[in-house]
Every structure is written in C-alpha cells, then in structure tokens.
Amino acid sequence: RKEVEQDPGPFNVPEGATVAFNCTYSNSASQSFFWYRQDCRKEPKLLMSVYSSGNEDGRFTAQLNRASQYISLLIRDSKLSDSATYLCVVNEAPGTASKLTFGTGTRLQVTL
Amino acid sequence: DTEVTQTPKHLVMGMTNKKSLKCEQHMGHRAMYWYKQKAKKPPELMFVYSYEKLSINESVPSRFSPECPNSSLLNLHLHALQPEDSALYLCASSLRWDISYEQYFGPGTRLTVT
C-alpha cells in the first residue's frame, strides 16, 4: 500500500466550479500535512499547511481527519491559473528521521 | 521572502564530465535538502543537511556527492553520471530538520546526461 495516496485525475472542470481533492496516508504517527502545487516543469510550491482544525486561505480550504487518515483540499470558484498538479505531502513523526512523503499528485485542468 | 535559488537552470553533461549544482537560501533555514524528480513522478529525497552536517543519505550512488560549505549554501557534485540520472534536481530548505516545518523549493536544475 502506498504511504500517501491520491487520485491522479485529471480533473477537468469549468472556470468557476468547485473541486475537491482527497488524499489518504498510511502512517498513523504522521504529524504534519501540506498541500503543494506544481506547474508543469516547475518546482513544487507550498499552497498551505493543513491543521487539525481545518484551515482556509481565500478560495482554498484544507481539512484533516486523523481518525480516517484523510486530508482534503477544496478549491472554490476555480480559475484558469489553478490548473496544476496538486501534491499531498505528509511529514511523518517529528525527530531526526522525519521526512516528507509525497503523493503522486492530482492533476487539475480548469477550462473556459 | 521564501526564496531558494539554484544554478544552473539547465545542464547537459556527458558521462565522463564532472559538474556541480548550486543552491542558496538566505532565510536563516538550518535544514537543506536535495531531491530528484523524474517526469510525472513526485520528488524523491536524496540528501538532508541539518546545521551543515549530513543527516540523511537515501542510499544515493556515490557519483552524487553533496557538500554544505555554510548554512546558506548547498552543492551537489556530479561525476560519471548515467543517462538514467537525467531528471529535475530540486533543492529545498526548511527552518529545522527535527521539527516538521514547511519546506521551500528552488526552481530546480534540469539535468540531461548524454
């Protein structure tokens, strides 16, 4: 079983739509969770950290469900510029052995 | 300013060449990382430096040799690479290694080995 699983997509949505991505992780000791976006042939850019209480940044809302080991990202009012691959990233238990584990990414294509 | 810079942007090298990739950050971060990313795959961790000391080597072949001259700089020395080493090499940094801080990535060096 993969450590961090995402639906690879692609998700093709019209501009203005609401789209949700899900991610599951296997290590129940995981401590920190992030969403990164990566444009084609560019570096991953931090979109937002995900906190237990959930957090919102403009049109983006992230949720964490520790009991189900599940993270979500909701994008409202999609823009053409939101087209990218969204990487679910989990940092396992803190300490000298902590590392980022990346999901394989979910590709989003927003169209006119 | 969350900026990590990398040079060069592109590099083409033969299998007998020696070259170096450079990474720099001025955010006061004490953890720096090298990742390798192949097309349509997520980044794979290669090395972690914490307070200028090598903390993690993910069983990377010795033809890749990292170096951390100071807290702002990270190099990756390349020698006798293989065509399958062609990839995007990403540098990242975070405030610390032992606590789960966000990592910030540089733009990467796109390496082609011929």
PDB file of C-alpha atoms in Angstrom:
ATOM      1  CA  ARG A   1       0.000   0.000   0.000  1.00  0.00           C
ATOM      2  CA  LYS A   2       1.371   3.444  -0.902  1.00  0.00           C
ATOM      3  CA  GLU A   3       2.164   5.685   2.048  1.00  0.00           C
ATOM      4  CA  VAL A   4       0.298   8.668   0.588  1.00  0.00           C
ATOM      5  CA  GLU A   5      -2.408   8.009  -1.979  1.00  0.00           C
ATOM      6  CA  GLN A   6      -4.119  10.455  -4.279  1.00  0.00           C
ATOM      7  CA  ASP A   7      -6.452  10.141  -7.237  1.00  0.00           C
ATOM      8  CA  PRO A   8      -4.177  11.033 -10.186  1.00  0.00           C
ATOM      9  CA  GLY A   9      -7.010  12.626 -12.179  1.00  0.00           C
ATOM     10  CA  PRO A  10      -7.014  14.546 -14.389  1.00  0.00           C
ATOM     11  CA  PHE A  11      -9.894  16.580 -13.055  1.00  0.00           C
ATOM     12  CA  ASN A  12     -11.274  18.702 -15.881  1.00  0.00           C
ATOM     13  CA  VAL A  13     -13.541  21.443 -14.520  1.00  0.00           C
ATOM     14  CA  PRO A  14     -15.005  24.644 -15.970  1.00  0.00           C
ATOM     15  CA  GLU A  15     -13.941  28.012 -14.651  1.00  0.00           C
ATOM     16  CA  GLY A  16     -15.926  28.942 -11.553  1.00  0.00           C
ATOM     17  CA  ALA A  17     -16.510  25.357 -10.464  1.00  0.00           C
ATOM     18  CA  THR A  18     -15.758  23.940  -7.021  1.00  0.00           C
ATOM     19  CA  VAL A  19     -13.419  20.959  -6.978  1.00  0.00           C
ATOM     20  CA  ALA A  20     -12.253  18.728  -4.138  1.00  0.00           C
ATOM     21  CA  PHE A  21      -9.183  16.527  -3.904  1.00  0.00           C
ATOM     22  CA  ASN A  22      -8.695  13.759  -1.388  1.00  0.00           C
ATOM     23  CA  CYS A  23      -5.625  12.110   0.000  1.00  0.00           C
ATOM     24  CA  THR A  24      -5.123   9.203   2.402  1.00  0.00           C
ATOM     25  CA  TYR A  25      -1.995   8.379   4.362  1.00  0.00           C
ATOM     26  CA  SER A  26      -0.955   5.110   5.937  1.00  0.00           C
ATOM     27  CA  ASN A  27       1.217   6.154   8.883  1.00  0.00           C
ATOM     28  CA  SER A  28      -0.997   6.982  11.846  1.00  0.00           C
ATOM     29  CA  ALA A  29       2.000   8.628  13.564  1.00  0.00           C
ATOM     30  CA  SER A  30       2.176  11.316  10.869  1.00  0.00           C
ATOM     31  CA  GLN A  31       2.349  14.751  12.384  1.00  0.00           C
ATOM     32  CA  SER A  32       2.322  17.393   9.665  1.00  0.00           C
ATOM     33  CA  PHE A  33       0.419  17.713   6.438  1.00  0.00           C
ATOM     34  CA  PHE A  34       0.763  20.011   3.475  1.00  0.00           C
ATOM     35  CA  TRP A  35      -0.634  20.728   0.046  1.00  0.00           C
ATOM     36  CA  TYR A  36       1.820  21.810  -2.631  1.00  0.00           C
ATOM     37  CA  ARG A  37       1.015  22.780  -6.199  1.00  0.00           C
ATOM     38  CA  GLN A  38       3.360  22.054  -9.055  1.00  0.00           C
ATOM     39  CA  ASP A  39       3.089  23.582 -12.507  1.00  0.00           C
ATOM     40  CA  CYS A  40       4.448  21.699 -15.492  1.00  0.00           C
ATOM     41  CA  ARG A  41       8.268  21.636 -15.415  1.00  0.00           C
ATOM     42  CA  LYS A  42       8.398  23.874 -12.339  1.00  0.00           C
ATOM     43  CA  GLU A  43       9.164  23.305  -8.681  1.00  0.00           C
ATOM     44  CA  PRO A  44       6.555  22.387  -6.050  1.00  0.00           C
ATOM     45  CA  LYS A  45       5.238  25.493  -4.299  1.00  0.00           C
ATOM     46  CA  LEU A  46       3.711  25.360  -0.835  1.00  0.00           C
ATOM     47  CA  LEU A  47      -0.007  26.035  -1.092  1.00  0.00           C
ATOM     48  CA  MET A  48      -0.957  25.543   2.526  1.00  0.00           C
ATOM     49  CA  SER A  49      -0.248  23.588   5.655  1.00  0.00           C
ATOM     50  CA  VAL A  50      -3.144  21.508   6.976  1.00  0.00           C
ATOM     51  CA  TYR A  51      -4.103  21.818  10.615  1.00  0.00           C
ATOM     52  CA  SER A  52      -6.324  19.595  12.735  1.00  0.00           C
ATOM     53  CA  SER A  53      -8.961  22.296  12.990  1.00  0.00           C
ATOM     54  CA  GLY A  54      -9.003  22.805   9.238  1.00  0.00           C
ATOM     55  CA  ASN A  55      -7.855  25.989   7.609  1.00  0.00           C
ATOM     56  CA  GLU A  56      -8.875  28.323   4.846  1.00  0.00           C
ATOM     57  CA  ASP A  57      -6.886  30.662   2.633  1.00  0.00           C
ATOM     58  CA  GLY A  58      -9.070  32.604   0.238  1.00  0.00           C
ATOM     59  CA  ARG A  59     -10.663  30.158  -2.182  1.00  0.00           C
ATOM     60  CA  PHE A  60      -8.758  27.194  -0.724  1.00  0.00           C
ATOM     61  CA  THR A  61      -9.881  25.110   2.254  1.00  0.00           C
ATOM     62  CA  ALA A  62      -7.925  22.198   3.710  1.00  0.00           C
ATOM     63  CA  GLN A  63      -9.297  19.622   6.132  1.00  0.00           C
ATOM     64  CA  LEU A  64      -7.635  16.879   8.147  1.00  0.00           C
ATOM     65  CA  ASN A  65      -9.372  13.816   9.566  1.00  0.00           C
ATOM     66  CA  ARG A  66      -6.861  11.987  11.753  1.00  0.00           C
ATOM     67  CA  ALA A  67      -9.249   9.170  12.649  1.00  0.00           C
ATOM     68  CA  SER A  68      -9.698   8.272   8.984  1.00  0.00           C
ATOM     69  CA  GLN A  69      -6.145   9.319   7.994  1.00  0.00           C
ATOM     70  CA  TYR A  70      -7.587  11.523   5.317  1.00  0.00           C
ATOM     71  CA  ILE A  71      -6.749  15.020   4.023  1.00  0.00           C
ATOM     72  CA  SER A  72      -8.785  17.104   1.615  1.00  0.00           C
ATOM     73  CA  LEU A  73      -8.364  20.266  -0.421  1.00  0.00           C
ATOM     74  CA  LEU A  74     -11.347  22.242  -1.678  1.00  0.00           C
ATOM     75  CA  ILE A  75     -10.942  24.899  -4.353  1.00  0.00           C
ATOM     76  CA  ARG A  76     -13.884  27.235  -4.854  1.00  0.00           C
ATOM     77  CA  ASP A  77     -14.502  29.451  -7.882  1.00  0.00           C
ATOM     78  CA  SER A  78     -11.750  27.755  -9.916  1.00  0.00           C
ATOM     79  CA  LYS A  79      -9.570  29.976 -12.088  1.00  0.00           C
ATOM     80  CA  LEU A  80      -7.653  29.044 -15.215  1.00  0.00           C
ATOM     81  CA  SER A  81      -4.482  29.751 -13.229  1.00  0.00           C
ATOM     82  CA  ASP A  82      -5.389  26.976 -10.778  1.00  0.00           C
ATOM     83  CA  SER A  83      -4.501  24.414 -13.473  1.00  0.00           C
ATOM     84  CA  ALA A  84      -1.604  22.448 -11.995  1.00  0.00           C
ATOM     85  CA  THR A  85      -0.758  19.218 -10.202  1.00  0.00           C
ATOM     86  CA  TYR A  86      -1.656  19.229  -6.507  1.00  0.00           C
ATOM     87  CA  LEU A  87       0.649  17.209  -4.266  1.00  0.00           C
ATOM     88  CA  CYS A  88      -0.491  15.884  -0.911  1.00  0.00           C
ATOM     89  CA  VAL A  89       2.547  15.796   1.377  1.00  0.00           C
ATOM     90  CA  VAL A  90       2.918  14.199   4.782  1.00  0.00           C
ATOM     91  CA  ASN A  91       5.771  14.681   7.211  1.00  0.00           C
ATOM     92  CA  GLU A  92       5.985  11.718   9.499  1.00  0.00           C
ATOM     93  CA  ALA A  93       6.711  11.768  13.219  1.00  0.00           C
ATOM     94  CA  PRO A  94       8.987  14.627  14.262  1.00  0.00           C
ATOM     95  CA  GLY A  95      12.549  13.805  15.075  1.00  0.00           C
ATOM     96  CA  THR A  96      15.731  13.285  13.164  1.00  0.00           C
ATOM     97  CA  ALA A  97      14.116  10.700  10.927  1.00  0.00           C
ATOM     98  CA  SER A  98      11.219  12.867   9.771  1.00  0.00           C
ATOM     99  CA  LYS A  99      10.897  13.169   6.011  1.00  0.00           C
ATOM    100  CA  LEU A 100       8.346  14.444   3.549  1.00  0.00           C
ATOM    101  CA  THR A 101       6.379  11.731   1.814  1.00  0.00           C
ATOM    102  CA  PHE A 102       4.770  12.924  -1.402  1.00  0.00           C
ATOM    103  CA  GLY A 103       1.652  11.624  -3.024  1.00  0.00           C
ATOM    104  CA  THR A 104       1.831  11.124  -6.769  1.00  0.00           C
ATOM    105  CA  GLY A 105      -0.274  14.235  -7.300  1.00  0.00           C
ATOM    106  CA  THR A 106      -3.699  15.063  -8.694  1.00  0.00           C
ATOM    107  CA  ARG A 107      -3.784  16.955 -11.960  1.00  0.00           C
ATOM    108  CA  LEU A 108      -6.338  19.752 -12.325  1.00  0.00           C
ATOM    109  CA  GLN A 109      -7.240  21.334 -15.638  1.00  0.00           C
ATOM    110  CA  VAL A 110      -9.576  24.333 -15.461  1.00  0.00           C
ATOM    111  CA  THR A 111     -11.181  25.222 -18.777  1.00  0.00           C
ATOM    112  CA  LEU A 112     -13.188  28.148 -20.150  1.00  0.00           C
TER     113      LEU A 112
ATOM    114  CA  ASP B   1      10.973  36.229   1.410  1.00  0.00           C
ATOM    115  CA  THR B   2      10.751  32.459   0.870  1.00  0.00           C
ATOM    116  CA  GLU B   3      13.306  32.178  -1.904  1.00  0.00           C
ATOM    117  CA  VAL B   4      15.659  29.357  -2.726  1.00  0.00           C
ATOM    118  CA  THR B   5      17.854  29.889  -5.770  1.00  0.00           C
ATOM    119  CA  GLN B   6      19.535  27.230  -7.880  1.00  0.00           C
ATOM    120  CA  THR B   7      22.115  27.353 -10.637  1.00  0.00           C
ATOM    121  CA  PRO B   8      22.354  26.427 -13.401  1.00  0.00           C
ATOM    122  CA  LYS B   9      18.755  26.193 -14.673  1.00  0.00           C
ATOM    123  CA  HIS B  10      19.740  23.647 -17.310  1.00  0.00           C
ATOM    124  CA  LEU B  11      22.768  21.395 -17.590  1.00  0.00           C
ATOM    125  CA  VAL B  12      23.801  18.944 -20.288  1.00  0.00           C
ATOM    126  CA  MET B  13      26.758  16.758 -19.445  1.00  0.00           C
ATOM    127  CA  GLY B  14      28.480  13.707 -20.812  1.00  0.00           C
ATOM    128  CA  MET B  15      29.002  10.571 -18.785  1.00  0.00           C
ATOM    129  CA  THR B  16      32.668  11.386 -18.158  1.00  0.00           C
ATOM    130  CA  ASN B  17      32.131  15.002 -17.089  1.00  0.00           C
ATOM    131  CA  LYS B  18      32.315  16.482 -13.615  1.00  0.00           C
ATOM    132  CA  LYS B  19      29.863  19.248 -12.815  1.00  0.00           C
ATOM    133  CA  SER B  20      28.270  20.852  -9.766  1.00  0.00           C
ATOM    134  CA  LEU B  21      24.808  22.099  -8.935  1.00  0.00           C
ATOM    135  CA  LYS B  22      24.465  25.021  -6.546  1.00  0.00           C
ATOM    136  CA  CYS B  23      21.697  26.041  -4.163  1.00  0.00           C
ATOM    137  CA  GLU B  24      21.422  29.100  -1.949  1.00  0.00           C
ATOM    138  CA  GLN B  25      18.932  30.412   0.606  1.00  0.00           C
ATOM    139  CA  HIS B  26      19.045  33.452   2.874  1.00  0.00           C
ATOM    140  CA  MET B  27      16.048  32.680   5.054  1.00  0.00           C
ATOM    141  CA  GLY B  28      18.123  31.517   8.012  1.00  0.00           C
ATOM    142  CA  HIS B  29      16.973  27.954   7.443  1.00  0.00           C
ATOM    143  CA  ARG B  30      19.192  25.321   9.038  1.00  0.00           C
ATOM    144  CA  ALA B  31      17.964  22.305   7.071  1.00  0.00           C
ATOM    145  CA  MET B  32      18.622  21.884   3.365  1.00  0.00           C
ATOM    146  CA  TYR B  33      17.658  19.067   1.024  1.00  0.00           C
ATOM    147  CA  TRP B  34      18.365  17.621  -2.400  1.00  0.00           C
ATOM    148  CA  TYR B  35      15.565  15.904  -4.284  1.00  0.00           C
ATOM    149  CA  LYS B  36      15.451  14.200  -7.675  1.00  0.00           C
ATOM    150  CA  GLN B  37      12.279  14.310  -9.750  1.00  0.00           C
ATOM    151  CA  LYS B  38      11.565  12.308 -12.888  1.00  0.00           C
ATOM    152  CA  ALA B  39       8.748  13.252 -15.263  1.00  0.00           C
ATOM    153  CA  LYS B  40       5.244  12.629 -13.907  1.00  0.00           C
ATOM    154  CA  LYS B  41       6.641  11.364 -10.582  1.00  0.00           C
ATOM    155  CA  PRO B  42       6.816  13.041  -7.180  1.00  0.00           C
ATOM    156  CA  PRO B  43      10.154  14.308  -5.848  1.00  0.00           C
ATOM    157  CA  GLU B  44      12.406  11.691  -4.257  1.00  0.00           C
ATOM    158  CA  LEU B  45      14.595  12.673  -1.333  1.00  0.00           C
ATOM    159  CA  MET B  46      18.336  12.225  -1.874  1.00  0.00           C
ATOM    160  CA  PHE B  47      20.134  14.033   0.974  1.00  0.00           C
ATOM    161  CA  VAL B  48      19.350  16.076   4.071  1.00  0.00           C
ATOM    162  CA  TYR B  49      21.724  18.503   5.753  1.00  0.00           C
ATOM    163  CA  SER B  50      20.948  19.772   9.214  1.00  0.00           C
ATOM    164  CA  TYR B  51      23.150  22.508  10.683  1.00  0.00           C
ATOM    165  CA  GLU B  52      25.621  21.909   7.844  1.00  0.00           C
ATOM    166  CA  LYS B  53      26.014  18.224   8.691  1.00  0.00           C
ATOM    167  CA  LEU B  54      24.774  15.377   6.517  1.00  0.00           C
ATOM    168  CA  SER B  55      21.845  13.800   8.349  1.00  0.00           C
ATOM    169  CA  ILE B  56      20.278  11.582   5.705  1.00  0.00           C
ATOM    170  CA  ASN B  57      21.658   9.866   2.617  1.00  0.00           C
ATOM    171  CA  GLU B  58      18.875   7.893   0.949  1.00  0.00           C
ATOM    172  CA  SER B  59      21.268   5.256  -0.426  1.00  0.00           C
ATOM    173  CA  VAL B  60      22.258   7.574  -3.255  1.00  0.00           C
ATOM    174  CA  PRO B  61      25.056   6.292  -5.558  1.00  0.00           C
ATOM    175  CA  SER B  62      28.479   7.783  -4.850  1.00  0.00           C
ATOM    176  CA  ARG B  63      28.532   9.502  -8.248  1.00  0.00           C
ATOM    177  CA  PHE B  64      26.401  12.129  -6.444  1.00  0.00           C
ATOM    178  CA  SER B  65      28.368  13.922  -3.740  1.00  0.00           C
ATOM    179  CA  PRO B  66      26.710  16.622  -1.621  1.00  0.00           C
ATOM    180  CA  GLU B  67      28.507  19.410   0.165  1.00  0.00           C
ATOM    181  CA  CYS B  68      27.303  22.120   2.545  1.00  0.00           C
ATOM    182  CA  PRO B  69      30.014  24.827   2.776  1.00  0.00           C
ATOM    183  CA  ASN B  70      27.934  27.025   5.103  1.00  0.00           C
ATOM    184  CA  SER B  71      24.411  27.462   6.371  1.00  0.00           C
ATOM    185  CA  SER B  72      23.250  29.242   3.209  1.00  0.00           C
ATOM    186  CA  LEU B  73      24.837  27.098   0.516  1.00  0.00           C
ATOM    187  CA  LEU B  74      24.356  23.556  -0.678  1.00  0.00           C
ATOM    188  CA  ASN B  75      26.195  21.944  -3.575  1.00  0.00           C
ATOM    189  CA  LEU B  76      25.729  18.667  -5.408  1.00  0.00           C
ATOM    190  CA  HIS B  77      28.836  17.408  -7.188  1.00  0.00           C
ATOM    191  CA  LEU B  78      28.226  15.110 -10.143  1.00  0.00           C
ATOM    192  CA  HIS B  79      30.712  12.683 -11.650  1.00  0.00           C
ATOM    193  CA  ALA B  80      30.422   9.772 -14.080  1.00  0.00           C
ATOM    194  CA  LEU B  81      26.642  10.011 -14.294  1.00  0.00           C
ATOM    195  CA  GLN B  82      24.439   7.681 -16.304  1.00  0.00           C
ATOM    196  CA  PRO B  83      21.707   8.655 -18.791  1.00  0.00           C
ATOM    197  CA  GLU B  84      19.088   7.449 -16.298  1.00  0.00           C
ATOM    198  CA  ASP B  85      20.262  10.192 -13.920  1.00  0.00           C
ATOM    199  CA  SER B  86      18.661  12.744 -16.240  1.00  0.00           C
ATOM    200  CA  ALA B  87      15.981  14.477 -14.149  1.00  0.00           C
ATOM    201  CA  LEU B  88      14.985  17.705 -12.416  1.00  0.00           C
ATOM    202  CA  TYR B  89      17.154  18.224  -9.326  1.00  0.00           C
ATOM    203  CA  LEU B  90      15.439  20.266  -6.674  1.00  0.00           C
ATOM    204  CA  CYS B  91      16.934  21.922  -3.643  1.00  0.00           C
ATOM    205  CA  ALA B  92      14.733  22.766  -0.674  1.00  0.00           C
ATOM    206  CA  SER B  93      15.162  24.295   2.750  1.00  0.00           C
ATOM    207  CA  SER B  94      13.252  24.464   5.996  1.00  0.00           C
ATOM    208  CA  LEU B  95      13.710  26.181   9.309  1.00  0.00           C
ATOM    209  CA  ARG B  96      14.831  22.993  11.022  1.00  0.00           C
ATOM    210  CA  TRP B  97      15.013  19.272  10.323  1.00  0.00           C
ATOM    211  CA  ASP B  98      13.918  17.900  13.654  1.00  0.00           C
ATOM    212  CA  ILE B  99      10.560  19.684  13.691  1.00  0.00           C
ATOM    213  CA  SER B 100       8.021  19.481  10.887  1.00  0.00           C
ATOM    214  CA  TYR B 101       8.416  22.858   9.267  1.00  0.00           C
ATOM    215  CA  GLU B 102       7.359  23.575   5.709  1.00  0.00           C
ATOM    216  CA  GLN B 103       9.952  23.020   3.024  1.00  0.00           C
ATOM    217  CA  TYR B 104      10.518  25.632   0.325  1.00  0.00           C
ATOM    218  CA  PHE B 105      11.812  24.506  -3.038  1.00  0.00           C
ATOM    219  CA  GLY B 106      14.138  26.172  -5.502  1.00  0.00           C
ATOM    220  CA  PRO B 107      13.297  26.248  -9.237  1.00  0.00           C
ATOM    221  CA  GLY B 108      15.474  23.236  -9.915  1.00  0.00           C
ATOM    222  CA  THR B 109      18.229  22.289 -12.324  1.00  0.00           C
ATOM    223  CA  ARG B 110      17.099  20.269 -15.334  1.00  0.00           C
ATOM    224  CA  LEU B 111      19.914  17.812 -15.967  1.00  0.00           C
ATOM    225  CA  THR B 112      20.420  15.843 -19.148  1.00  0.00           C
ATOM    226  CA  VAL B 113      23.151  13.198 -19.232  1.00  0.00           C
ATOM    227  CA  THR B 114      24.229  12.200 -22.736  1.00  0.00           C
TER     228      THR B 114
END
